[in-house]
CSV table of C-alpha atoms in Angstrom, one decimal:
chain,number,residue,atom,x,y,z
A,1,MET,CA,-110.4,48.2,-67.3
A,2,PRO,CA,-111.7,49.0,-63.8
A,3,ALA,CA,-109.5,50.6,-61.2
A,4,ASP,CA,-110.6,48.0,-58.7
A,5,PRO,CA,-112.6,44.8,-59.4
A,6,GLU,CA,-115.5,46.1,-57.3
A,7,PRO,CA,-117.2,48.4,-58.0
A,8,ARG,CA,-116.5,48.7,-61.7
A,9,PRO,CA,-116.3,52.3,-62.9
A,10,GLU,CA,-118.4,53.6,-65.7
A,11,LEU,CA,-116.6,53.9,-69.1
A,12,GLY,CA,-117.5,56.8,-71.4
A,13,PRO,CA,-116.1,56.5,-74.9
A,14,ALA,CA,-117.0,59.3,-77.3
A,15,ALA,CA,-117.7,58.7,-80.9
A,16,SER,CA,-115.4,61.4,-82.2
A,17,ALA,CA,-111.8,61.3,-81.2
A,18,SER,CA,-108.3,59.9,-81.8
A,19,ALA,CA,-105.6,57.7,-80.4
A,20,PRO,CA,-102.3,56.1,-81.1
A,21,GLY,CA,-103.8,52.7,-82.1
A,22,ALA,CA,-105.9,52.4,-85.3
A,23,VAL,CA,-107.9,49.9,-87.4
A,24,THR,CA,-106.0,50.0,-90.7
A,25,PRO,CA,-107.1,47.6,-93.4
A,26,GLY,CA,-104.7,47.6,-96.2
A,27,GLY,CA,-102.6,50.3,-94.4
A,28,ARG,CA,-105.4,52.9,-94.5
A,29,PRO,CA,-106.4,54.2,-91.1
A,30,LEU,CA,-110.2,54.0,-90.5
A,31,VAL,CA,-110.6,54.3,-86.7
A,32,SER,CA,-108.1,55.5,-84.1
A,33,ILE,CA,-108.5,54.5,-80.5
A,34,GLU,CA,-107.1,56.5,-77.6
A,35,ALA,CA,-105.4,54.7,-74.7
A,36,PRO,CA,-107.9,54.8,-71.8
A,37,PHE,CA,-107.1,57.0,-68.8
A,38,LEU,CA,-108.7,57.4,-65.4
A,39,ILE,CA,-110.7,60.6,-64.6
A,40,GLN,CA,-110.5,61.3,-60.9
A,41,VAL,CA,-112.2,64.8,-61.0
A,42,PRO,CA,-115.9,65.0,-60.1
A,43,GLY,CA,-118.1,66.7,-62.7
A,44,GLU,CA,-115.6,66.5,-65.6
A,45,THR,CA,-117.7,64.2,-67.8
A,46,ALA,CA,-120.8,66.4,-67.3
A,47,ARG,CA,-118.7,69.6,-68.1
A,48,LEU,CA,-117.6,68.3,-71.5
A,49,LEU,CA,-120.5,66.1,-72.5
A,50,GLY,CA,-123.5,68.0,-71.1
A,51,THR,CA,-125.6,67.7,-67.9
A,52,GLY,CA,-127.7,65.0,-69.6
A,53,ASN,CA,-124.7,62.6,-69.6
A,54,THR,CA,-125.4,59.6,-67.5
A,55,ALA,CA,-121.8,58.5,-66.7
A,56,ALA,CA,-121.0,58.2,-63.0
A,57,GLU,CA,-119.3,61.0,-61.2
A,58,GLY,CA,-116.9,58.8,-59.4
A,59,PRO,CA,-113.6,57.6,-61.0
A,60,VAL,CA,-114.3,56.8,-64.6
A,61,TRP,CA,-112.2,55.4,-67.4
A,62,TRP,CA,-112.3,57.5,-70.6
A,63,THR,CA,-111.4,56.6,-74.1
A,64,GLU,CA,-112.3,58.0,-77.5
A,65,ALA,CA,-112.6,56.5,-81.0
A,66,ARG,CA,-112.3,58.7,-84.0
A,67,ALA,CA,-113.3,57.6,-87.5
A,68,THR,CA,-111.9,58.9,-90.7
A,69,THR,CA,-114.3,60.9,-92.9
A,70,ALA,CA,-112.8,59.4,-96.0
A,71,VAL,CA,-114.5,56.0,-95.8
A,72,PRO,CA,-118.3,55.8,-95.1
A,73,GLU,CA,-118.0,52.6,-93.0
A,74,ALA,CA,-115.5,54.1,-90.6
A,75,GLY,CA,-118.1,55.9,-88.5
A,76,GLN,CA,-120.1,52.7,-88.1
A,77,LEU,CA,-116.9,50.8,-87.1
A,78,ALA,CA,-116.2,53.4,-84.4
A,79,GLY,CA,-119.7,53.1,-83.1
A,80,SER,CA,-119.4,49.3,-83.0
A,81,PHE,CA,-116.2,49.6,-81.1
A,82,ALA,CA,-117.7,52.0,-78.6
A,83,GLY,CA,-120.9,50.0,-78.2
A,84,ARG,CA,-119.1,46.7,-77.6
A,85,LEU,CA,-116.7,48.2,-75.2
A,86,ALA,CA,-119.5,49.8,-73.2
A,87,THR,CA,-121.5,46.5,-73.2
A,88,VAL,CA,-118.6,44.5,-71.9
A,89,LEU,CA,-117.5,47.0,-69.2
A,90,HIS,CA,-121.0,48.3,-68.3
A,91,GLY,CA,-120.1,51.8,-69.5
A,92,THR,CA,-121.8,54.5,-71.4
A,93,THR,CA,-121.2,56.2,-74.7
A,94,TRP,CA,-121.6,59.7,-76.2
A,95,PRO,CA,-123.5,60.3,-78.2
A,96,PRO,CA,-125.7,57.4,-77.1
A,97,GLU,CA,-127.2,56.8,-80.6
A,98,ALA,CA,-123.7,56.3,-82.1
A,99,ALA,CA,-123.1,53.0,-80.1
A,100,THR,CA,-124.0,49.7,-81.7
A,101,THR,CA,-122.8,46.1,-81.5
A,102,ASP,CA,-123.3,45.5,-85.2
A,103,VAL,CA,-120.8,43.8,-87.4
A,104,VAL,CA,-119.5,46.3,-90.0
A,105,PRO,CA,-118.6,44.9,-93.4
A,106,LEU,CA,-115.9,46.8,-95.1
A,107,ALA,CA,-115.8,47.2,-98.9
A,108,THR,CA,-112.7,45.7,-100.4
A,109,ASP,CA,-112.8,48.0,-103.4
A,110,SER,CA,-112.9,51.3,-101.6
A,111,PRO,CA,-111.0,54.0,-103.5
A,112,THR,CA,-107.6,55.1,-102.4
A,113,PRO,CA,-107.8,58.1,-100.0
A,114,ALA,CA,-107.4,61.5,-101.5
A,115,ALA,CA,-104.0,63.1,-101.2
A,116,ASN,CA,-105.4,65.8,-98.9
A,117,ILE,CA,-106.6,63.3,-96.3
A,118,ALA,CA,-104.1,63.6,-93.5
A,119,PRO,CA,-102.4,60.6,-92.0
A,120,HIS,CA,-102.7,62.2,-88.5
A,121,PRO,CA,-105.8,60.6,-86.9
A,122,ALA,CA,-107.1,63.9,-85.6
A,123,ILE,CA,-106.9,65.9,-88.9
A,124,ASP,CA,-109.6,65.3,-91.5
A,125,VAL,CA,-108.2,67.4,-94.3
A,126,LEU,CA,-104.6,68.5,-94.9
A,127,THR,CA,-103.6,71.1,-97.5
A,128,ASP,CA,-100.3,72.9,-98.0
A,129,THR,CA,-101.5,75.7,-95.7
A,130,THR,CA,-104.2,74.3,-93.4
A,131,ALA,CA,-105.0,71.3,-91.2
A,132,VAL,CA,-108.8,71.0,-90.9
A,133,VAL,CA,-110.5,69.2,-87.9
A,134,LEU,CA,-114.2,68.4,-88.0
A,135,GLN,CA,-116.0,68.3,-84.7
A,136,ASP,CA,-119.6,67.6,-83.9
A,137,ARG,CA,-119.9,67.6,-80.1
A,138,PRO,CA,-121.6,70.1,-77.7
A,139,VAL,CA,-118.3,71.3,-76.1
A,140,ILE,CA,-114.9,71.3,-77.9
A,141,PRO,CA,-112.2,70.6,-75.3
A,142,MET,CA,-108.5,70.9,-75.8
A,143,THR,CA,-108.0,67.1,-75.8
A,144,SER,CA,-104.5,65.5,-76.0
A,145,TRP,CA,-105.2,64.6,-79.7
A,146,LEU,CA,-106.4,68.1,-80.5
A,147,SER,CA,-103.3,69.6,-78.8
A,148,ASP,CA,-101.1,67.2,-80.8
A,149,ALA,CA,-102.9,68.3,-84.0
A,150,LEU,CA,-102.2,71.9,-83.2
A,151,CYS,CA,-98.5,71.2,-82.6
A,152,THR,CA,-98.4,69.2,-85.9
A,153,ALA,CA,-100.0,72.2,-87.7
A,154,ILE,CA,-97.6,74.7,-86.2
A,155,THR,CA,-94.5,72.7,-86.8
A,156,SER,CA,-95.5,72.2,-90.4
A,157,ASP,CA,-96.3,76.0,-90.8
A,158,ARG,CA,-100.0,75.4,-91.2
A,159,ALA,CA,-103.1,76.9,-89.7
A,160,LEU,CA,-105.4,74.7,-87.6
A,161,GLN,CA,-109.1,75.2,-88.4
A,162,ILE,CA,-111.7,73.5,-86.3
A,163,VAL,CA,-115.1,73.2,-88.1
A,164,THR,CA,-118.2,72.8,-85.8
A,165,PRO,CA,-121.9,73.3,-86.0
A,166,ASN,CA,-123.3,76.5,-84.7
A,167,THR,CA,-124.5,74.8,-81.5
A,168,ALA,CA,-121.0,74.0,-80.4
A,169,ARG,CA,-119.1,75.9,-77.7
A,170,LEU,CA,-115.3,76.0,-77.0
A,171,THR,CA,-113.8,75.5,-73.6
A,172,LEU,CA,-111.5,78.2,-72.4
A,173,PRO,CA,-108.3,76.2,-73.1
A,174,THR,CA,-109.4,75.6,-76.7
A,175,ARG,CA,-110.3,79.3,-77.0
A,176,HIS,CA,-106.8,80.3,-75.8
A,177,ALA,CA,-105.2,77.9,-78.2
A,178,LEU,CA,-107.1,79.3,-81.2
A,179,GLY,CA,-106.5,82.9,-80.1
A,180,GLY,CA,-103.8,83.8,-82.6
A,181,HIS,CA,-103.7,84.1,-86.3
A,182,PRO,CA,-103.8,82.0,-88.5
A,183,HIS,CA,-105.8,79.4,-86.5
A,184,ARG,CA,-109.6,79.6,-86.7
A,185,TRP,CA,-112.9,78.4,-85.3
A,186,VAL,CA,-115.0,77.7,-88.3
A,187,VAL,CA,-118.7,77.7,-87.5
A,188,GLN,CA,-121.2,76.2,-90.0
A,189,ASP,CA,-124.5,78.1,-89.9
A,190,PRO,CA,-127.7,77.2,-91.9
A,191,GLN,CA,-128.2,80.8,-92.8
A,192,ASP,CA,-124.8,82.3,-93.1
A,193,GLY,CA,-122.7,79.4,-94.4
A,194,TYR,CA,-119.4,79.5,-92.6
A,195,TYR,CA,-118.1,82.2,-90.2
A,196,ASP,CA,-115.4,82.7,-87.7
A,197,GLY,CA,-116.7,81.9,-84.2
A,198,LEU,CA,-114.3,84.3,-82.6
A,199,SER,CA,-114.4,87.3,-84.9
A,200,GLY,CA,-117.7,86.9,-86.8
A,201,ALA,CA,-116.0,87.1,-90.3
A,202,VAL,CA,-117.9,85.3,-93.0
A,203,LEU,CA,-115.6,82.6,-94.4
A,204,ARG,CA,-115.3,80.8,-97.7
A,205,TRP,CA,-113.3,77.8,-98.7
A,206,GLN,CA,-110.8,79.3,-101.1
A,207,ASN,CA,-107.3,78.4,-102.1
A,208,ASP,CA,-107.5,75.3,-99.9
A,209,THR,CA,-108.3,77.1,-96.7
A,210,PHE,CA,-111.2,78.9,-94.9
A,211,ALA,CA,-110.5,82.6,-95.5
A,212,PRO,CA,-112.6,85.8,-95.0
A,213,ALA,CA,-115.1,86.7,-97.7
A,214,ARG,CA,-114.7,90.3,-98.9
A,215,ALA,CA,-117.3,92.9,-99.9
A,216,THR,CA,-116.8,94.8,-103.2
A,217,SER,CA,-115.1,97.5,-101.1
A,218,GLY,CA,-112.6,95.0,-99.9
A,219,THR,CA,-113.8,94.9,-96.3
A,220,SER,CA,-114.6,91.7,-94.4
A,221,LEU,CA,-118.2,90.7,-94.1
A,222,VAL,CA,-119.6,89.9,-90.6
A,223,ALA,CA,-122.2,87.1,-90.3
A,224,PRO,CA,-125.5,88.2,-88.8
A,225,ALA,CA,-125.6,85.1,-86.6
A,226,PHE,CA,-122.5,86.3,-84.8
A,227,ALA,CA,-124.4,89.2,-83.3
A,228,ASN,CA,-127.4,87.0,-82.4
A,229,THR,CA,-127.0,87.0,-78.6
A,230,THR,CA,-129.3,86.9,-75.7
A,231,ALA,CA,-128.4,88.6,-72.4
A,232,THR,CA,-128.5,86.1,-69.5
A,233,GLY,CA,-127.0,88.1,-66.6
A,234,ASP,CA,-124.2,85.6,-66.2
A,235,ARG,CA,-120.8,87.0,-65.5
A,236,GLN,CA,-117.2,85.9,-65.4
A,237,LEU,CA,-114.4,87.1,-63.1
A,238,ILE,CA,-111.0,86.8,-64.7
A,239,VAL,CA,-107.8,87.1,-62.6
A,240,ALA,CA,-104.5,87.2,-64.6
A,241,ILE,CA,-101.6,86.5,-62.3
A,242,ARG,CA,-97.9,86.5,-63.0
A,243,THR,CA,-95.3,85.3,-60.5
A,244,ARG,CA,-91.5,85.0,-60.7
A,245,TYR,CA,-89.5,82.8,-58.3
A,246,PRO,CA,-85.7,82.2,-58.0
A,247,ALA,CA,-84.8,78.8,-59.4
A,248,ASP,CA,-84.5,76.5,-56.4
A,249,GLU,CA,-84.7,72.8,-56.1
A,250,ARG,CA,-87.1,73.2,-53.2
A,251,LEU,CA,-89.5,75.4,-55.1
A,252,VAL,CA,-93.1,74.1,-55.2
A,253,LEU,CA,-95.2,75.6,-58.0
A,254,GLY,CA,-99.0,76.0,-58.2
A,255,ARG,CA,-99.3,77.6,-54.7
A,256,ALA,CA,-100.2,81.0,-56.0
A,257,LEU,CA,-103.0,79.5,-58.0
A,258,GLU,CA,-104.1,77.5,-55.0
A,259,THR,CA,-104.1,80.6,-52.8
A,260,ALA,CA,-106.2,82.5,-55.4
A,261,TRP,CA,-108.7,79.6,-55.6
A,262,HIS,CA,-109.0,79.6,-51.8
A,263,HIS,CA,-109.6,83.3,-51.6
A,264,LEU,CA,-112.3,83.3,-54.3
A,265,THR,CA,-114.0,80.0,-53.8
A,266,GLY,CA,-113.2,78.8,-50.3
A,267,ALA,CA,-111.6,75.6,-51.7
A,268,SER,CA,-108.6,74.3,-53.5
A,269,PRO,CA,-108.7,73.3,-57.2
A,270,ALA,CA,-110.3,69.9,-57.8
A,271,GLY,CA,-107.9,68.7,-60.5
A,272,TRP,CA,-105.3,69.4,-63.0
A,273,SER,CA,-103.9,68.0,-66.3
A,274,THR,CA,-102.0,69.0,-69.4
A,275,ALA,CA,-105.2,68.4,-71.6
A,276,GLU,CA,-108.9,68.0,-71.3
A,277,PRO,CA,-110.7,66.0,-69.8
A,278,VAL,CA,-108.9,67.1,-66.6
A,279,ASN,CA,-108.1,63.7,-65.0
A,280,LEU,CA,-105.7,64.1,-62.0
A,281,ALA,CA,-106.6,65.1,-58.5
A,282,TRP,CA,-105.0,68.5,-57.5
A,283,SER,CA,-101.4,68.2,-56.4
A,284,THR,CA,-98.8,71.0,-56.4
A,285,ARG,CA,-96.1,68.5,-56.0
A,286,GLN,CA,-97.0,66.5,-59.0
A,287,LEU,CA,-97.3,69.5,-61.3
A,288,THR,CA,-94.0,70.8,-60.0
A,289,ASP,CA,-92.4,67.5,-60.8
A,290,LEU,CA,-93.8,67.6,-64.3
A,291,ALA,CA,-92.5,71.2,-64.9
A,292,ARG,CA,-89.1,70.2,-63.6
A,293,GLN,CA,-88.9,67.2,-65.9
A,294,ARG,CA,-89.9,69.3,-68.9
A,295,ALA,CA,-87.5,72.2,-68.2
A,296,PRO,CA,-86.0,74.1,-70.0
A,297,GLN,CA,-89.1,73.6,-72.2
A,298,PRO,CA,-92.2,75.4,-70.9
A,299,THR,CA,-95.1,73.5,-69.3
A,300,TRP,CA,-98.8,74.3,-70.1
A,301,LEU,CA,-101.5,72.9,-67.9
A,302,ILE,CA,-105.1,73.3,-66.9
A,303,ALA,CA,-106.7,73.3,-63.4
A,304,ILE,CA,-110.4,72.8,-62.8
A,305,GLY,CA,-112.7,73.6,-59.8
A,306,HIS,CA,-115.5,71.6,-58.1
A,307,PRO,CA,-118.8,71.3,-59.9
A,308,GLY,CA,-120.7,73.7,-57.6
A,309,ARG,CA,-118.6,76.7,-58.6
A,310,PRO,CA,-117.4,76.9,-62.2
A,311,ALA,CA,-113.7,77.8,-62.1
A,312,LEU,CA,-111.0,77.0,-64.6
A,313,ALA,CA,-107.4,78.1,-64.9
A,314,THR,CA,-104.7,77.8,-67.5
A,315,VAL,CA,-101.1,78.0,-66.4
A,316,ARG,CA,-97.8,78.4,-68.3
A,317,ILE,CA,-94.6,77.7,-66.4
A,318,ALA,CA,-91.4,78.7,-68.0
A,319,ARG,CA,-87.7,78.7,-66.9
A,320,THR,CA,-86.2,82.1,-67.9
A,321,PRO,CA,-83.0,83.9,-67.1
A,322,ALA,CA,-84.9,85.8,-64.3
A,323,GLY,CA,-86.0,82.6,-62.6
A,324,VAL,CA,-89.1,80.4,-62.8
A,325,GLU,CA,-92.2,82.2,-64.1
A,326,GLU,CA,-95.9,81.3,-63.8
A,327,ASP,CA,-98.4,83.0,-66.1
A,328,ILE,CA,-101.9,82.2,-64.7
A,329,THR,CA,-105.4,83.0,-66.0
A,330,LEU,CA,-108.1,82.0,-63.5
A,331,SER,CA,-111.7,82.4,-64.7
A,332,LEU,CA,-114.8,82.0,-62.4
A,333,GLY,CA,-118.4,81.9,-63.5
A,334,TYR,CA,-121.4,83.5,-61.7
A,335,GLY,CA,-125.1,83.5,-62.3
A,336,GLU,CA,-127.3,86.6,-62.5
A,337,TYR,CA,-127.9,86.6,-58.8
A,338,GLU,CA,-124.5,85.4,-57.6
A,339,PRO,CA,-122.3,88.4,-56.7
A,340,PRO,CA,-118.7,87.9,-57.7
A,341,PRO,CA,-116.3,88.2,-54.6
A,342,LEU,CA,-114.8,91.5,-55.6
A,343,ASP,CA,-114.2,92.4,-51.9
A,344,ALA,CA,-111.8,89.5,-51.7
A,345,ILE,CA,-109.4,90.9,-54.4
A,346,PRO,CA,-107.5,93.3,-52.1
A,347,SER,CA,-106.6,90.6,-49.5
A,348,LEU,CA,-105.7,88.2,-52.3
A,349,ALA,CA,-103.4,90.9,-53.8
A,350,GLU,CA,-101.7,91.4,-50.5
A,351,THR,CA,-101.2,87.6,-49.9
A,352,LEU,CA,-99.8,87.0,-53.4
A,353,ALA,CA,-97.5,90.1,-53.1
A,354,THR,CA,-96.1,89.2,-49.7
A,355,GLU,CA,-96.0,85.4,-49.9
A,356,HIS,CA,-96.0,84.2,-53.6
A,357,ALA,CA,-93.6,86.4,-55.5
A,358,LEU,CA,-96.2,88.3,-57.4
A,359,THR,CA,-95.1,90.5,-60.3
A,360,SER,CA,-98.5,91.6,-61.5
A,361,MET,CA,-102.2,90.8,-61.2
A,362,LEU,CA,-105.0,92.2,-63.4
A,363,THR,CA,-108.6,91.5,-62.3
A,364,SER,CA,-111.5,92.0,-64.7
A,365,LEU,CA,-115.2,91.3,-64.7
A,366,GLY,CA,-117.5,90.9,-67.7
A,367,HIS,CA,-120.5,89.2,-69.1
A,368,GLY,CA,-120.2,85.6,-70.2
A,369,PRO,CA,-121.7,82.1,-69.6
A,370,ARG,CA,-121.5,80.9,-66.1
A,371,ASP,CA,-120.2,77.5,-67.3
A,372,LEU,CA,-117.2,79.3,-68.8
A,373,THR,CA,-117.7,78.0,-72.3
A,374,ILE,CA,-117.4,80.2,-75.4
A,375,PRO,CA,-120.4,80.4,-77.8
A,376,PRO,CA,-119.9,81.5,-81.4
A,377,HIS,CA,-121.3,85.0,-80.7
A,378,ILE,CA,-120.0,88.5,-80.2
A,379,ALA,CA,-118.9,89.3,-76.6
A,380,ALA,CA,-117.8,92.5,-75.1
A,381,PRO,CA,-114.4,92.4,-73.3
A,382,PRO,CA,-114.4,92.3,-69.5
A,383,ASN,CA,-113.9,95.6,-67.7
A,384,PRO,CA,-110.8,96.1,-65.5
A,385,VAL,CA,-111.5,96.0,-61.7
A,386,ALA,CA,-108.0,96.3,-60.3
A,387,LEU,CA,-104.3,96.2,-61.1
A,388,THR,CA,-101.7,95.0,-58.6
A,389,LEU,CA,-97.9,95.3,-59.0
A,390,GLY,CA,-95.6,93.1,-57.0
A,391,PRO,CA,-92.7,94.6,-55.0
A,392,ASP,CA,-90.1,93.8,-57.5
A,393,THR,CA,-92.1,95.4,-60.3
A,394,VAL,CA,-92.7,98.5,-58.2
A,395,HIS,CA,-89.0,98.8,-57.4
A,396,GLU,CA,-88.1,98.4,-61.1
A,397,ILE,CA,-90.5,101.2,-62.1
A,398,GLY,CA,-89.6,103.4,-59.1
A,399,THR,CA,-91.7,103.5,-56.0
A,400,HIS,CA,-92.4,107.3,-56.0
A,401,HIS,CA,-93.2,107.2,-59.7
A,402,ALA,CA,-95.6,104.2,-59.4
A,403,GLN,CA,-97.3,105.8,-56.4
A,404,HIS,CA,-98.2,109.0,-58.2
A,405,PRO,CA,-100.0,108.4,-61.4
A,406,PRO,CA,-101.5,111.5,-63.1
A,407,LEU,CA,-105.0,110.2,-62.5
A,408,ASN,CA,-107.6,110.2,-59.8
A,409,LEU,CA,-106.1,107.0,-58.4
A,410,ALA,CA,-104.8,106.3,-54.9
A,411,PRO,CA,-102.9,103.0,-54.9
A,412,ALA,CA,-102.9,101.0,-51.7
A,413,ARG,CA,-99.4,100.0,-50.3
A,414,LEU,CA,-99.1,96.3,-49.6
A,415,GLY,CA,-96.4,94.6,-47.6
A,416,PRO,CA,-93.3,96.2,-46.1
A,417,ALA,CA,-93.0,100.0,-46.4
A,418,SER,CA,-89.4,99.6,-47.5
A,419,ARG,CA,-90.3,97.6,-50.6
A,420,PRO,CA,-94.1,97.8,-51.1
A,421,ALA,CA,-96.4,96.3,-53.6
A,422,LEU,CA,-99.1,98.6,-55.0
A,423,HIS,CA,-102.8,97.8,-55.6
A,424,TYR,CA,-104.8,100.2,-57.9
A,425,PRO,CA,-108.6,99.9,-57.6
A,426,LEU,CA,-110.1,100.7,-61.0
A,427,GLY,CA,-113.9,100.0,-60.7
A,428,ASP,CA,-116.6,97.4,-60.1
A,429,GLY,CA,-116.6,96.0,-63.7
A,430,THR,CA,-119.6,98.0,-64.8
A,431,ASP,CA,-117.9,101.0,-66.4
A,432,ASP,CA,-116.4,100.7,-69.9
A,433,GLN,CA,-114.3,103.8,-69.2
A,434,THR,CA,-112.0,101.9,-66.9
A,435,TRP,CA,-110.2,100.6,-70.0
A,436,THR,CA,-109.2,104.2,-70.7
A,437,THR,CA,-108.1,104.6,-67.1
A,438,LEU,CA,-106.0,101.4,-67.3
A,439,LYS,CA,-104.4,102.5,-70.5
A,440,HIS,CA,-103.3,105.9,-69.0
A,441,LEU,CA,-102.0,104.1,-65.9
A,442,THR,CA,-99.9,101.6,-67.8
A,443,GLN,CA,-98.5,104.4,-70.0
A,444,HIS,CA,-97.5,106.3,-66.9
A,445,LEU,CA,-95.9,103.2,-65.4
A,446,ARG,CA,-93.9,102.4,-68.5
A,447,THR,CA,-92.3,105.8,-68.4
A,448,GLY,CA,-90.8,105.0,-65.1
A,449,THR,CA,-88.9,101.9,-66.3
């Protein structure tokens, strides 16, 4: 499976995953194997498997094997597949202890799978209301099979619930995917049982789903482990960008994101993909071609930065009656003694407003892990730093109205005086009161439409 005969790239199969092919004795799926794909983005294996991962940082082939939880031998069979594949191709496995080269005998009299065991290889338990996925890995990425499981749950009017140990963390794409009811991140804690990793609500398995446990007063209970946090000084800069272009066959998408990346990191994104691991080298032309092929359906994708500066973006591209719209959320991680580049935000705002069809940009700064993962603990929302409105948005509101909010704010005019964009500085990210300021500003702006 090497890209070239010499040198042979490392192979990193994980012991928990899914794929289109499966070992199915008697028609019962035991192990599903994902078709291998080439990861061309440096640092991606370490980002998802941990810094202790020994896989090479050059181009690596990646595949995953997922065992059903219904048959005890299935896990051993997946480990044997991973171990044999790594041995033949000089690869590595995660977790290392899962890999063997043992022959795994299968019982011929194993019971028929229970009715609530899902035929989908990524789903462990399926009820009338819920699809449950069990995950035991340090970082839970939005893999192609997990994305497919989410789509399967949504189309069948079910909730997706991912069950993990309390040591697991979500990637930002997975966090965004689970952001809406009824989907849940179910965390198993030795002291608190199960709780929601995003809200802290204590959960119980009841009526074939994980649902909040209630106190006698009827209120939801919050798990003590959810509030068990340690301040690290790490911060995250979040830049939410919206653009709108006229539909044109010459349009190239991704350039607004690329511009923001350059302003804030000094480099372009390292790679992009429609799922994690991010495997393709950055290319605005390729992602534009994909969005055009999928139109009029929307396209959702992920972009990742270079290992030295944690940066990750999610992008939703949609064809609307108004044109082609990009909804971008770019997040960057900084350590305690790494100052976020807040001084670069005004110049970025002007470039996007004058060259990249900006409709709006909201910049926020808050506390959060430098590696941009989401732990199962309470986190304060980031504080607004600045709001930028593109020229079309300002024109729709009314330039005079937008320039004179009833607050102690003096927006900067960007671009041509005849049709300016407006940039509203709100703070440096340390004052919680900026949320109140932003609320009053947006209320004022809405009255002008």
